[in-house]
Amino acid sequence: MDLVPALQEPLKKVLGPATAKVMAEHLGLHTVGDLLHHYPRRYEERGQLTHLADLPMDEHVTVVAQVADARLHTFASARAPRGKGQRLEVTITDGSGRLQLVFFGNGVHKPHKELLPGTRAMFAGKVSVFNRRLQLAHPAYELLRGDSEETVETWAGALIPIYPATAKLESWKIGKAVQTVLPSAQEALDPLPDTLRAGRGLLPLPEALLKIHRPHTKADIAGARARLKWDEAFVLQVALARRRHAETQLPAVPRVPRPDGILTAFDDRLPFTLTEGQRKVSEEIFADLATAHPMHRLLQGEVGSGKTMVALRAMLAVVDAGGQAAMLAPTEVLAQQHHRSVTEMMGELAEGGMLGGAEHATKVVLLTGSMGTAARRQALLDLATGEAGIVIGTHALIEDKVQFHDLGLVVVDEQHRFGVEQRDALRGKGKQPPHLLVMTATPIPRTVAMTVFGDLETSVLDQLPAGRSPIASHVVPAADKPHFLARAWERVREEVANGHQAYVVCPRIGDEEDDPKKTGRKKTPEDEAEKRPPLAVLDVADQLGRGPLKGLKVEVLHGRMHPDDKDAVMRRFAAGETDVLVATTVIEVGVNVPNATAMVIMDADRFGVSQLHQLRGRVGRGSAPGLCLLVTEMPEASAARQRLGAVASTLDGFELSRIDLEQRREGDVLGQAQSGARSSLRVLAVIEDEEVIAEARQEAAAVVAADPELTGLPALRTALDALLDEEREQYLEKG
């Protein structure tokens, strides 16, 4: 069934080709339906004006204000050497502040006639600074005199909607376009089942669309937003519920470990007891593995909470049951690290088919892109014959040449680094769909888990194993207090003198060509600190080796080194032969050196909150306490400094992920950054609307259980098809 034709009408037919082209290119709006779902960002009240006092720099703003005075100046310039150049300066005020508008050249005539003192108008433009004063150069404006019929009509509402706009299309032009298509809202198909809508007292969709674009009261806006939030949450949750339902229809081989097999032998040789959390999560996983449809579980746990141990026990359970397990890691450094730690933990149990291998032993192979041909051929052979029960690798596992004897479980480490195509390509290598365990050390607030990973059941490891030490974190304001930075290097020397090691992390490698695109990026007025390129590993290592850390053994590690060199550097560091490792974020996940106790993160403001938390988790992994120093040149009042302060003040990853999310907004979190699509969430805020999302998930599950094909709900099917067009499909698949 098609969408109602009125809402599918291309905008170029309704608004004309020029406006439609700008809307398509700059706002991603193509049809009448798209424009109706482009909601106002806020509303201006007639009597209540935007505060000129708090205008953001470099942003496109819309303000309602009154002209205080207007002066025309003439001046001489290269183009008008005889003093014929004209500049119109208009000062506007809203009671909270004043703002200067500037018009030049031929552009002065119209505003000179129209912007007379006392005139009220809406102005839109980009805020810039000239002679230390804020100004708008050549702003677009719309007079609010109310004398012409059209202006009265357009701005009749007491509340003026302010739309997300672009330099090419001001808010009020979008408003006029919306006015043109608004009658079509009457034909909008309502995706919510009637019983659900009535039971929750929600407005019908056509009414909600009218009220969000043309509200008469604040209650209109609240009612419309509440209804539109439900649409977004519900349609998204139905899509996820249908995915979950489809997964439960797939067959899988139940994998139940033998009572006296390799898992038992492994548990018997563990030198410590598992935490309560590890035991509980393992039981959830074993219960899933024993069923005849594929497990889909997300395992989230703080850095160092022992996820790898839980994953390894799941892999051994599958090997016990005659299957094979594959672990997919995002980088070669991490794959090698996992391979090393798994073989160490298993000892002789990892020596299947070798002399000295234990009775239940299996083979653990590594498969990465840079392996030599002979080693690679042997690994592929071990997988195809079933000789290897466990394989750990990078994307190389996904290649066509890789064949498994009987793939029973796929473990994906750091899910957010893999597209679902890769995940599915690996799963496609099983004779039947294998079980899937996804691990992440990035704590995900519950609502985001429900929204982004809604097709996965979730397990959380929130206890740290005994013996992990606390980590003290401090912000080092290098620009305000240079002596703090000097003290930071002294602290590193002290740690090394006590027999420990340290990391220094930098945002860049340092051998890149200057990227012309990057240098042209928009400057923020935050500080000079933003203007210089981020500090680089190669430069910093060189300066430290000749300066504050002279005499210590300093080495570098970054992603562009040859894999063998990277591995050699990591081995030397793990063996304690290197005092200080200067690295990029390649050490972010999985690197485990218990003797490393200090970490200095240079230009810490260039990293995200969750990333800083991940990095910090690399220290304090042994019995000695950890120290993490966040070095920044940002001024104290900046948002970046507040973010760093938040990281320094808590070790609770869930709390930090909330802060991260509130700052980054939903778009990035929902995979928009990866797919380039705009977030399909327009009024739903993942953090604030926790209840709506949780309730929508319940309702969606009930609807899908009763009618998986949604045959009785054609309008919901239509909305779903619209959500799951190409880009959305990728977005839902966690891009």
XYZ file of C-alpha atoms in Angstrom:
735
model
C 0.000 0.000 0.000
C 1.372 3.415 -0.991
C 1.719 6.511 1.099
C -1.078 9.005 0.602
C -0.223 10.714 -2.695
C -0.615 14.224 -1.178
C 2.296 13.583 1.193
C 4.376 11.977 -1.541
C 4.019 14.982 -3.804
C 7.519 16.251 -4.729
C 8.227 19.720 -3.287
C 9.290 21.082 -6.657
C 5.705 20.742 -7.880
C 4.313 22.577 -4.869
C 7.001 25.174 -4.089
C 8.756 25.588 -7.411
C 12.149 24.177 -8.497
C 14.414 26.822 -6.919
C 13.115 26.497 -3.337
C 12.761 22.728 -3.681
C 16.390 22.424 -4.798
C 17.662 24.306 -1.724
C 15.434 22.225 0.561
C 16.679 18.986 -0.957
C 20.366 19.938 -0.906
C 20.578 21.677 2.452
C 17.838 20.115 4.561
C 17.323 16.713 2.923
C 13.621 17.469 2.309
C 12.137 16.103 -0.916
C 8.378 15.596 -0.472
C 5.443 17.346 1.166
C 5.585 14.684 3.900
C 9.284 15.449 4.553
C 8.508 19.155 4.970
C 5.578 18.480 7.328
C 7.986 16.483 9.499
C 10.545 19.314 9.572
C 9.429 20.648 12.940
C 10.155 24.073 14.465
C 13.146 24.054 16.792
C 11.584 26.630 19.101
C 8.926 29.336 19.099
C 9.152 33.086 19.558
C 6.362 34.877 21.328
C 5.240 38.170 19.866
C 6.018 40.158 22.972
C 8.987 38.153 24.108
C 12.140 38.643 22.098
C 15.208 36.501 21.635
C 17.936 37.780 23.899
C 20.505 39.589 21.841
C 22.725 39.388 24.910
C 23.346 35.669 24.478
C 23.901 35.268 20.758
C 26.232 32.378 19.895
C 29.241 33.189 17.719
C 29.475 31.812 14.187
C 25.946 30.435 14.315
C 23.028 31.158 12.086
C 20.449 32.935 14.234
C 16.966 34.356 13.900
C 16.091 37.281 16.168
C 13.027 39.472 16.610
C 13.982 43.073 17.435
C 13.270 46.748 16.924
C 15.369 49.203 14.927
C 16.955 51.771 17.293
C 18.766 53.799 14.649
C 20.080 53.578 11.098
C 22.983 55.550 9.563
C 24.287 55.648 6.033
C 28.050 56.238 5.677
C 30.032 56.891 2.528
C 33.642 55.845 2.239
C 36.419 55.427 -0.307
C 37.537 51.934 -1.312
C 39.298 50.174 -4.169
C 35.948 49.692 -5.889
C 34.644 53.177 -5.133
C 37.759 55.399 -5.048
C 35.879 58.735 -5.025
C 34.222 58.156 -1.685
C 31.134 56.709 -3.360
C 31.184 53.461 -1.334
C 28.110 53.144 0.866
C 27.672 51.337 4.171
C 24.405 51.205 6.109
C 24.732 50.547 9.827
C 21.523 49.637 11.631
C 21.389 49.135 15.393
C 18.621 46.871 16.679
C 17.595 46.229 20.254
C 15.380 43.844 22.188
C 15.804 45.282 25.666
C 18.480 42.742 26.642
C 21.167 43.952 24.306
C 22.004 45.730 21.075
C 23.253 44.311 17.807
C 24.669 45.990 14.748
C 23.538 45.094 11.233
C 25.724 46.071 8.277
C 24.778 46.396 4.597
C 27.195 47.419 1.808
C 27.139 48.640 -1.766
C 23.933 48.290 -3.757
C 22.524 46.198 -0.907
C 21.913 49.369 1.173
C 18.995 50.871 -0.760
C 16.112 48.595 0.241
C 16.980 48.330 3.974
C 17.699 52.094 4.068
C 14.085 52.725 2.979
C 12.527 49.977 5.136
C 14.509 49.756 8.390
C 13.471 53.012 9.943
C 13.793 53.582 13.701
C 10.895 51.962 15.557
C 10.363 49.264 12.893
C 10.031 45.722 14.223
C 11.295 42.811 12.151
C 12.736 39.316 12.193
C 16.402 39.223 11.210
C 18.427 36.168 10.229
C 22.117 35.843 9.573
C 25.415 34.605 10.876
C 26.796 36.237 14.006
C 30.323 37.581 13.531
C 32.597 40.009 15.367
C 33.851 43.280 13.908
C 35.807 45.812 15.992
C 35.093 43.693 19.059
C 31.343 44.055 18.572
C 28.842 41.445 17.485
C 27.246 42.060 14.124
C 25.162 40.476 11.377
C 26.435 41.299 7.888
C 23.739 41.502 5.188
C 21.080 39.701 7.240
C 17.843 38.664 5.619
C 14.844 40.260 7.298
C 11.065 40.154 7.387
C 9.152 43.217 8.619
C 6.535 42.597 11.300
C 4.369 45.625 10.561
C 1.258 43.591 9.890
C 0.079 46.006 7.212
C 0.206 43.736 4.160
C -2.327 40.913 4.038
C 0.278 38.184 3.613
C 2.462 39.241 6.530
C -0.569 39.415 8.775
C -1.647 35.982 7.587
C 1.786 34.387 7.930
C 2.574 35.774 11.344
C -0.946 35.766 12.703
C -0.228 33.094 15.302
C 0.781 34.355 18.698
C 3.756 31.983 18.553
C 6.243 32.387 15.728
C 7.823 29.031 14.796
C 11.598 29.182 14.343
C 12.754 26.355 12.057
C 16.176 24.738 11.810
C 17.435 26.880 8.939
C 20.471 27.283 6.716
C 22.267 30.274 5.248
C 20.449 29.590 1.959
C 16.972 29.417 3.466
C 15.819 31.503 6.412
C 13.429 30.237 9.035
C 10.488 32.353 7.849
C 10.871 31.174 4.253
C 10.629 27.612 5.542
C 7.606 28.768 7.572
C 5.921 30.095 4.437
C 6.634 26.857 2.594
C 5.122 24.886 5.472
C 2.051 27.155 5.338
C 1.647 26.204 1.674
C 1.687 22.438 2.308
C -0.077 22.428 5.690
C -3.539 21.590 4.257
C -2.078 18.216 3.127
C -1.558 17.295 6.806
C -5.267 16.370 6.892
C -4.412 13.382 4.693
C -1.570 12.066 6.854
C -1.999 8.369 7.628
C -1.878 7.626 11.341
C 0.666 4.865 12.140
C -0.471 4.398 15.758
C -3.144 1.734 16.304
C -6.399 3.443 17.399
C -6.546 1.569 20.699
C -3.021 2.646 21.612
C -3.687 6.285 20.679
C -6.986 6.464 22.524
C -5.635 4.583 25.537
C -2.805 7.090 25.947
C -4.862 10.146 25.122
C -2.665 11.155 22.174
C -3.744 13.584 19.438
C -4.551 12.224 15.951
C -1.575 12.735 13.606
C -3.142 15.415 11.316
C -4.027 17.504 14.376
C -0.532 17.062 15.860
C 1.073 18.256 12.596
C -1.176 21.333 12.471
C -0.473 22.199 16.102
C 3.314 21.791 15.921
C 3.534 24.161 12.930
C 0.752 26.630 13.864
C 0.244 26.527 17.620
C -2.012 29.057 19.315
C -0.930 28.161 22.836
C 1.954 26.433 24.564
C -0.428 23.559 25.356
C -0.822 23.001 21.595
C 2.954 22.587 21.276
C 3.179 20.194 24.240
C 0.329 18.015 22.956
C 1.776 17.891 19.448
C 5.287 17.042 20.645
C 4.016 14.311 22.962
C 2.177 12.732 20.051
C 5.062 13.034 17.568
C 7.530 11.578 20.091
C 5.303 8.521 20.341
C 5.314 8.140 16.565
C 9.088 8.133 16.404
C 9.585 5.857 19.383
C 6.850 3.432 18.386
C 7.692 3.028 14.696
C 11.377 2.544 15.561
C 10.562 -0.029 18.260
C 8.220 -1.894 15.889
C 11.090 -2.145 13.399
C 13.353 -3.553 16.133
C 10.630 -5.873 17.472
C 10.127 -7.287 13.977
C 13.854 -7.911 13.718
C 13.834 -9.725 17.050
C 10.800 -11.709 15.963
C 12.449 -12.667 12.659
C 15.574 -13.791 14.543
C 13.519 -16.078 16.804
C 12.167 -17.785 13.676
C 15.678 -18.746 12.545
C 16.995 -22.181 13.453
C 20.288 -22.628 15.320
C 22.144 -25.592 16.719
C 21.760 -25.701 20.524
C 25.243 -25.804 22.092
C 25.366 -27.438 25.518
C 28.803 -27.999 27.088
C 29.810 -31.526 28.150
C 29.862 -31.928 31.933
C 33.556 -32.902 31.983
C 34.858 -31.156 28.872
C 37.213 -28.295 28.122
C 35.082 -25.713 29.996
C 35.252 -27.694 33.237
C 38.997 -28.236 32.754
C 39.424 -24.487 32.157
C 37.405 -23.492 35.242
C 39.411 -25.937 37.358
C 42.687 -24.272 36.437
C 41.564 -20.670 37.060
C 43.738 -19.107 39.799
C 40.818 -16.945 41.018
C 37.071 -17.187 41.460
C 34.729 -15.488 39.028
C 32.847 -12.424 40.284
C 29.144 -12.739 41.040
C 28.440 -10.679 37.896
C 30.582 -12.910 35.675
C 28.790 -15.994 36.950
C 25.336 -14.470 36.441
C 26.082 -13.245 32.910
C 27.677 -16.591 31.984
C 24.487 -18.364 33.059
C 22.371 -16.050 30.864
C 24.679 -16.793 27.937
C 24.719 -20.578 28.497
C 20.897 -20.566 28.670
C 20.776 -18.744 25.304
C 23.335 -21.089 23.732
C 21.209 -24.098 24.705
C 18.181 -22.931 22.676
C 17.323 -23.829 19.101
C 17.302 -20.265 17.814
C 20.293 -17.922 17.649
C 21.410 -16.034 20.737
C 21.593 -12.259 20.230
C 23.168 -10.781 23.294
C 24.930 -7.501 24.018
C 27.464 -7.789 26.836
C 28.414 -4.408 28.205
C 30.885 -4.006 30.968
C 33.257 -1.411 32.266
C 36.841 -1.493 31.119
C 38.424 -4.336 33.068
C 35.196 -5.917 34.311
C 36.249 -9.270 32.856
C 34.208 -9.414 29.621
C 36.945 -11.358 27.845
C 36.763 -14.067 30.511
C 32.976 -14.369 30.057
C 33.360 -14.482 26.259
C 36.094 -17.102 26.479
C 33.938 -19.373 28.673
C 31.109 -19.025 26.122
C 33.521 -19.984 23.323
C 34.751 -23.004 25.284
C 31.147 -24.116 25.898
C 30.585 -24.123 22.124
C 33.842 -26.025 21.510
C 32.670 -28.559 24.105
C 29.474 -28.999 22.114
C 31.473 -29.790 18.957
C 31.312 -26.348 17.349
C 33.781 -23.569 16.587
C 33.877 -20.013 17.913
C 35.175 -16.883 16.190
C 36.113 -13.621 17.851
C 36.148 -10.513 15.684
C 38.367 -7.642 16.908
C 38.497 -4.147 15.352
C 42.299 -3.827 15.067
C 45.299 -6.094 14.581
C 46.856 -4.895 17.849
C 43.701 -5.966 19.667
C 43.361 -9.277 17.820
C 46.963 -10.165 18.702
C 46.410 -9.068 22.272
C 43.254 -11.208 22.588
C 45.031 -14.167 21.028
C 47.903 -13.795 23.450
C 45.711 -13.452 26.534
C 43.373 -16.317 25.515
C 46.247 -18.734 24.905
C 47.856 -17.674 28.203
C 44.593 -18.163 30.122
C 44.033 -21.578 28.506
C 47.627 -22.813 28.810
C 47.902 -26.447 27.682
C 44.176 -26.439 26.798
C 45.115 -24.278 23.793
C 47.606 -26.840 22.503
C 45.214 -29.204 20.755
C 47.008 -31.717 18.528
C 50.405 -30.790 19.994
C 52.702 -32.683 22.299
C 51.958 -31.653 25.845
C 48.425 -30.571 24.948
C 45.804 -31.481 27.525
C 43.211 -34.200 26.976
C 40.362 -31.840 26.006
C 42.624 -29.312 24.293
C 41.705 -27.452 21.139
C 43.685 -25.205 18.839
C 43.441 -21.384 19.073
C 44.428 -19.674 15.825
C 44.995 -16.054 14.895
C 43.960 -14.704 11.501
C 44.851 -11.147 10.456
C 45.476 -9.395 7.163
C 49.212 -9.028 7.591
C 50.085 -12.667 8.386
C 52.667 -14.453 6.248
C 51.337 -16.793 3.541
C 52.418 -20.017 5.249
C 50.948 -19.126 8.633
C 47.775 -17.966 6.965
C 47.426 -21.154 4.923
C 47.848 -23.266 8.066
C 45.255 -21.192 9.965
C 42.722 -21.531 7.120
C 43.325 -25.287 7.026
C 42.824 -25.621 10.807
C 39.500 -23.790 10.517
C 38.225 -25.823 7.578
C 39.067 -29.168 9.194
C 37.726 -28.187 12.605
C 41.161 -28.707 14.180
C 40.943 -25.143 15.530
C 38.049 -24.674 17.925
C 38.698 -20.975 18.437
C 39.791 -18.346 15.937
C 40.574 -14.733 16.801
C 40.957 -12.245 14.017
C 40.218 -8.968 12.305
C 38.183 -8.292 9.172
C 40.345 -10.940 7.538
C 37.937 -13.502 9.050
C 35.187 -12.254 6.773
C 36.940 -12.946 3.470
C 35.443 -15.486 1.089
C 38.418 -17.830 1.418
C 37.724 -18.433 5.108
C 35.698 -21.630 5.604
C 34.632 -23.075 8.952
C 34.025 -26.694 9.799
C 31.064 -25.841 12.063
C 30.780 -22.217 13.221
C 28.641 -22.083 16.366
C 29.368 -18.717 17.989
C 30.504 -15.290 16.809
C 31.854 -12.873 19.426
C 32.163 -9.282 18.224
C 34.388 -7.017 20.305
C 33.630 -3.289 20.358
C 30.481 -3.514 18.266
C 30.380 0.181 17.374
C 33.399 -0.271 15.126
C 31.747 -2.832 12.876
C 29.051 -2.402 10.302
C 26.346 -5.003 10.421
C 27.300 -6.175 6.925
C 30.571 -7.432 8.418
C 28.780 -9.026 11.337
C 26.338 -10.769 9.004
C 29.048 -11.838 6.570
C 30.761 -13.711 9.392
C 27.478 -15.173 10.603
C 26.775 -16.350 7.060
C 29.709 -18.756 7.367
C 27.800 -21.093 9.669
C 25.766 -24.033 8.286
C 22.928 -22.606 10.351
C 22.960 -19.082 11.833
C 25.530 -19.118 14.654
C 24.882 -17.584 18.069
C 26.034 -13.978 18.456
C 27.622 -12.245 21.429
C 28.418 -8.544 21.037
C 30.764 -6.944 23.583
C 31.327 -3.295 24.336
C 33.291 -1.467 27.005
C 31.498 1.775 26.176
C 28.761 1.922 28.793
C 25.449 2.550 27.073
C 22.575 4.164 28.951
C 19.531 1.912 29.083
C 17.493 3.997 26.652
C 20.231 4.001 24.057
C 20.581 0.248 24.420
C 16.827 -0.018 23.812
C 17.036 2.262 20.794
C 20.312 1.436 19.129
C 20.763 -2.179 20.149
C 17.048 -2.877 20.391
C 17.394 -6.216 18.607
C 19.811 -7.555 21.239
C 19.147 -8.805 24.750
C 21.441 -6.978 27.172
C 23.719 -8.241 29.949
C 25.704 -5.835 32.108
C 28.903 -6.561 34.058
C 29.107 -3.792 36.608
C 31.496 -5.216 39.204
C 35.243 -4.895 38.839
C 37.209 -8.044 39.651
C 39.025 -8.090 42.990
C 42.541 -6.680 42.839
C 41.735 -3.799 40.468
C 42.983 -0.508 41.857
C 41.298 2.897 41.904
C 42.365 5.465 39.304
C 42.867 9.105 40.303
C 42.152 11.551 37.470
C 43.118 15.228 37.291
C 42.803 17.986 34.700
C 46.133 19.699 33.917
C 45.453 23.217 32.544
C 48.689 23.636 30.576
C 47.939 27.160 29.322
C 46.726 28.671 32.625
C 49.245 26.849 34.812
C 52.330 25.661 32.894
C 53.966 24.464 36.144
C 51.173 21.859 36.436
C 52.408 20.290 33.193
C 56.001 20.243 34.486
C 54.694 18.511 37.615
C 52.872 15.951 35.429
C 56.179 14.857 33.868
C 57.745 14.658 37.337
C 54.901 12.335 38.375
C 55.667 10.107 35.374
C 59.339 9.958 36.400
C 58.292 9.068 39.969
C 56.110 6.184 38.739
C 59.001 4.863 36.620
C 61.420 5.244 39.576
C 59.001 3.043 41.573
C 59.330 0.314 38.966
C 56.147 1.154 37.018
C 55.432 2.295 33.462
C 53.397 5.049 31.799
C 51.436 5.868 28.660
C 51.361 9.244 26.925
C 48.446 9.511 24.480
C 48.243 12.015 21.593
C 45.456 12.668 19.091
C 47.681 12.492 15.994
C 50.588 10.468 14.591
C 52.558 13.366 13.119
C 53.691 12.108 9.719
C 50.481 13.163 7.935
C 50.501 15.629 5.095
C 48.600 18.733 6.151
C 45.104 18.093 4.930
C 43.880 21.234 3.144
C 40.269 20.368 4.004
C 41.077 20.245 7.705
C 42.937 23.516 7.799
C 39.916 25.262 6.332
C 37.663 24.134 9.127
C 35.604 26.607 11.055
C 37.501 28.272 13.897
C 35.709 28.471 17.205
C 36.463 31.427 19.387
C 37.149 29.036 22.275
C 40.825 29.780 22.330
C 44.100 29.889 20.464
C 44.436 26.246 21.528
C 41.978 25.272 18.830
C 44.016 26.982 16.135
C 47.097 24.835 16.294
C 46.962 21.268 15.011
C 46.513 18.546 17.651
C 49.704 17.298 19.284
C 51.326 14.379 17.503
C 52.952 11.196 18.806
C 56.212 11.565 16.878
C 56.766 15.197 17.946
C 55.809 14.643 21.581
C 57.965 11.504 21.915
C 60.908 13.418 20.499
C 60.410 16.403 22.854
C 59.929 14.199 25.926
C 62.983 12.079 25.127
C 65.159 15.188 24.873
C 63.416 17.126 27.655
C 61.371 16.180 30.728
C 61.730 12.385 30.312
C 65.384 12.384 29.235
C 67.132 9.183 30.250
C 63.953 7.067 30.301
C 63.291 4.466 27.628
C 60.539 6.062 25.474
C 58.954 4.251 22.497
C 56.124 5.097 20.088
C 53.102 3.094 18.917
C 50.571 4.119 16.270
C 48.256 2.607 13.688
C 50.462 3.194 10.661
C 53.373 1.091 11.867
C 53.971 -2.330 10.347
C 52.011 -4.936 12.368
C 55.203 -6.801 13.312
C 56.749 -3.575 14.619
C 53.583 -2.777 16.579
C 53.592 -6.224 18.109
C 57.281 -5.947 19.007
C 56.712 -2.563 20.701
C 53.750 -3.959 22.676
C 55.747 -7.021 23.712
C 58.638 -4.877 24.969
C 56.225 -2.656 26.878
C 54.369 -5.643 28.356
C 57.721 -7.175 29.371
C 58.680 -3.971 31.203
C 61.597 -3.126 28.904
C 60.048 0.245 27.910
C 59.362 2.932 30.535
C 57.022 5.185 28.604
C 54.868 4.385 25.576
C 53.804 7.406 23.509
C 50.798 6.238 21.480
C 47.654 7.175 19.599
C 44.327 5.679 20.594
C 45.423 2.256 19.274
C 45.801 1.432 22.967
C 42.188 2.405 23.655
C 40.705 -1.059 23.893
C 42.010 -4.342 25.160
C 45.663 -3.518 25.838
C 46.507 -5.053 29.202
C 49.754 -4.167 30.989
C 49.148 -4.386 34.771
C 52.474 -2.675 35.550
C 51.437 0.538 33.714
C 50.157 2.925 36.389
C 50.205 6.403 34.845
C 48.666 7.915 31.745
C 49.057 11.455 30.424
C 46.514 12.372 27.718
C 47.718 15.345 25.644
C 45.080 17.666 24.127
C 42.523 15.689 26.094
C 39.806 18.071 24.899
C 40.143 16.563 21.396
C 38.748 13.218 22.614
C 35.168 12.267 23.420
C 34.071 11.542 26.990
C 33.613 7.812 26.406
C 36.956 7.598 24.636
C 38.762 9.256 27.553
C 37.076 6.797 29.908
C 38.203 3.900 27.709
C 41.776 5.164 27.594
C 41.918 5.715 31.336
C 40.906 2.079 31.836
C 44.351 1.028 30.581
C 45.984 1.997 33.912
C 45.354 0.706 37.418
C 44.982 -2.828 36.096
C 47.341 -4.276 38.699
C 47.654 -3.883 42.440
C 49.172 -0.367 42.331
C 46.795 2.625 42.062
C 46.411 4.302 38.667
C 46.885 7.952 37.751
C 45.351 9.671 34.710
C 46.285 13.273 33.821
C 44.137 15.122 31.273
C 46.258 17.869 29.697
C 44.434 20.707 27.944
C 45.026 24.302 26.843
C 41.324 25.157 26.875
C 40.246 28.087 29.062
C 38.507 27.344 32.316
C 35.066 28.564 31.214
C 34.963 26.465 28.035
C 32.605 23.532 27.483
C 35.631 21.356 26.744
C 37.056 22.004 30.221
C 33.708 21.176 31.828
C 33.680 17.903 29.925
C 37.161 17.032 31.178
C 36.138 18.002 34.696
C 33.263 15.520 34.451
C 35.628 12.738 33.379
C 38.019 13.538 36.228
C 35.212 13.575 38.793
C 33.784 10.080 38.283
C 34.851 6.575 37.315
C 31.244 5.575 36.590
C 31.117 4.874 32.868
C 27.321 4.947 32.728
C 27.230 8.421 34.263
C 29.860 9.573 31.750
C 28.023 8.064 28.813
C 24.964 10.066 29.834
C 27.063 13.256 29.874
C 28.576 12.294 26.533
C 25.166 11.699 25.040
C 23.705 14.943 26.338
C 26.598 16.811 24.767
C 26.729 15.012 21.469
C 22.980 14.770 21.082
C 21.267 11.747 19.636
C 22.445 11.954 16.048
C 25.919 10.556 16.534
C 24.805 7.934 18.962
C 22.280 6.535 16.571
C 24.853 5.901 13.911
C 24.197 9.086 11.978
C 27.868 9.892 12.042
C 28.659 6.619 10.286
C 25.919 6.573 7.676
C 25.832 10.285 6.961
C 22.040 10.179 7.164
C 20.230 12.609 9.365
C 19.016 10.994 12.535
C 15.442 9.844 12.077
C 14.761 11.219 15.537
C 13.441 14.759 15.353
C 11.523 15.310 18.580
C 12.505 12.226 20.556
C 15.450 12.770 22.908
C 17.032 9.487 23.881
C 18.038 10.542 27.378
C 15.008 12.601 28.388
C 12.324 10.400 26.893
C 13.281 7.203 28.641
C 9.699 6.434 29.661
C 8.266 6.950 26.187
C 10.892 4.635 24.700
C 10.354 1.927 27.322
C 6.564 2.060 26.914
C 6.811 2.145 23.116
C 9.018 -0.925 23.251
C 6.382 -2.841 25.251
C 3.556 -1.757 22.955
C 5.611 -2.599 19.869
C 6.448 -6.073 21.173
C 2.747 -6.738 21.829
C 1.682 -5.492 18.373
C 4.335 -7.600 16.595
C 3.583 -10.714 18.658
C -0.112 -10.457 17.722
C 0.440 -9.603 14.043
C 4.071 -10.028 12.881
C 3.251 -8.955 9.308
C 1.173 -5.982 10.513
C -1.565 -6.990 8.055
C -4.237 -5.287 10.158
C -2.239 -2.038 10.418
C -1.567 -0.775 6.885
C -0.715 2.779 8.010
C 1.908 1.442 10.431
C 3.390 -0.681 7.627
C 3.636 2.428 5.466
C 5.381 4.394 8.201
C 7.739 1.482 8.715
C 8.611 1.319 5.014
C 9.351 5.036 5.120
C 11.641 4.575 8.135
C 13.364 1.573 6.618
C 14.318 3.069 3.319
C 17.940 2.539 2.380
C 19.639 4.911 4.804
C 17.413 3.970 7.719
C 18.032 0.302 7.090
C 21.741 0.918 7.622
C 21.042 3.140 10.585
C 18.951 0.475 12.267
C 21.629 -2.022 11.493
C 23.898 0.188 13.587
C 25.787 1.311 10.496
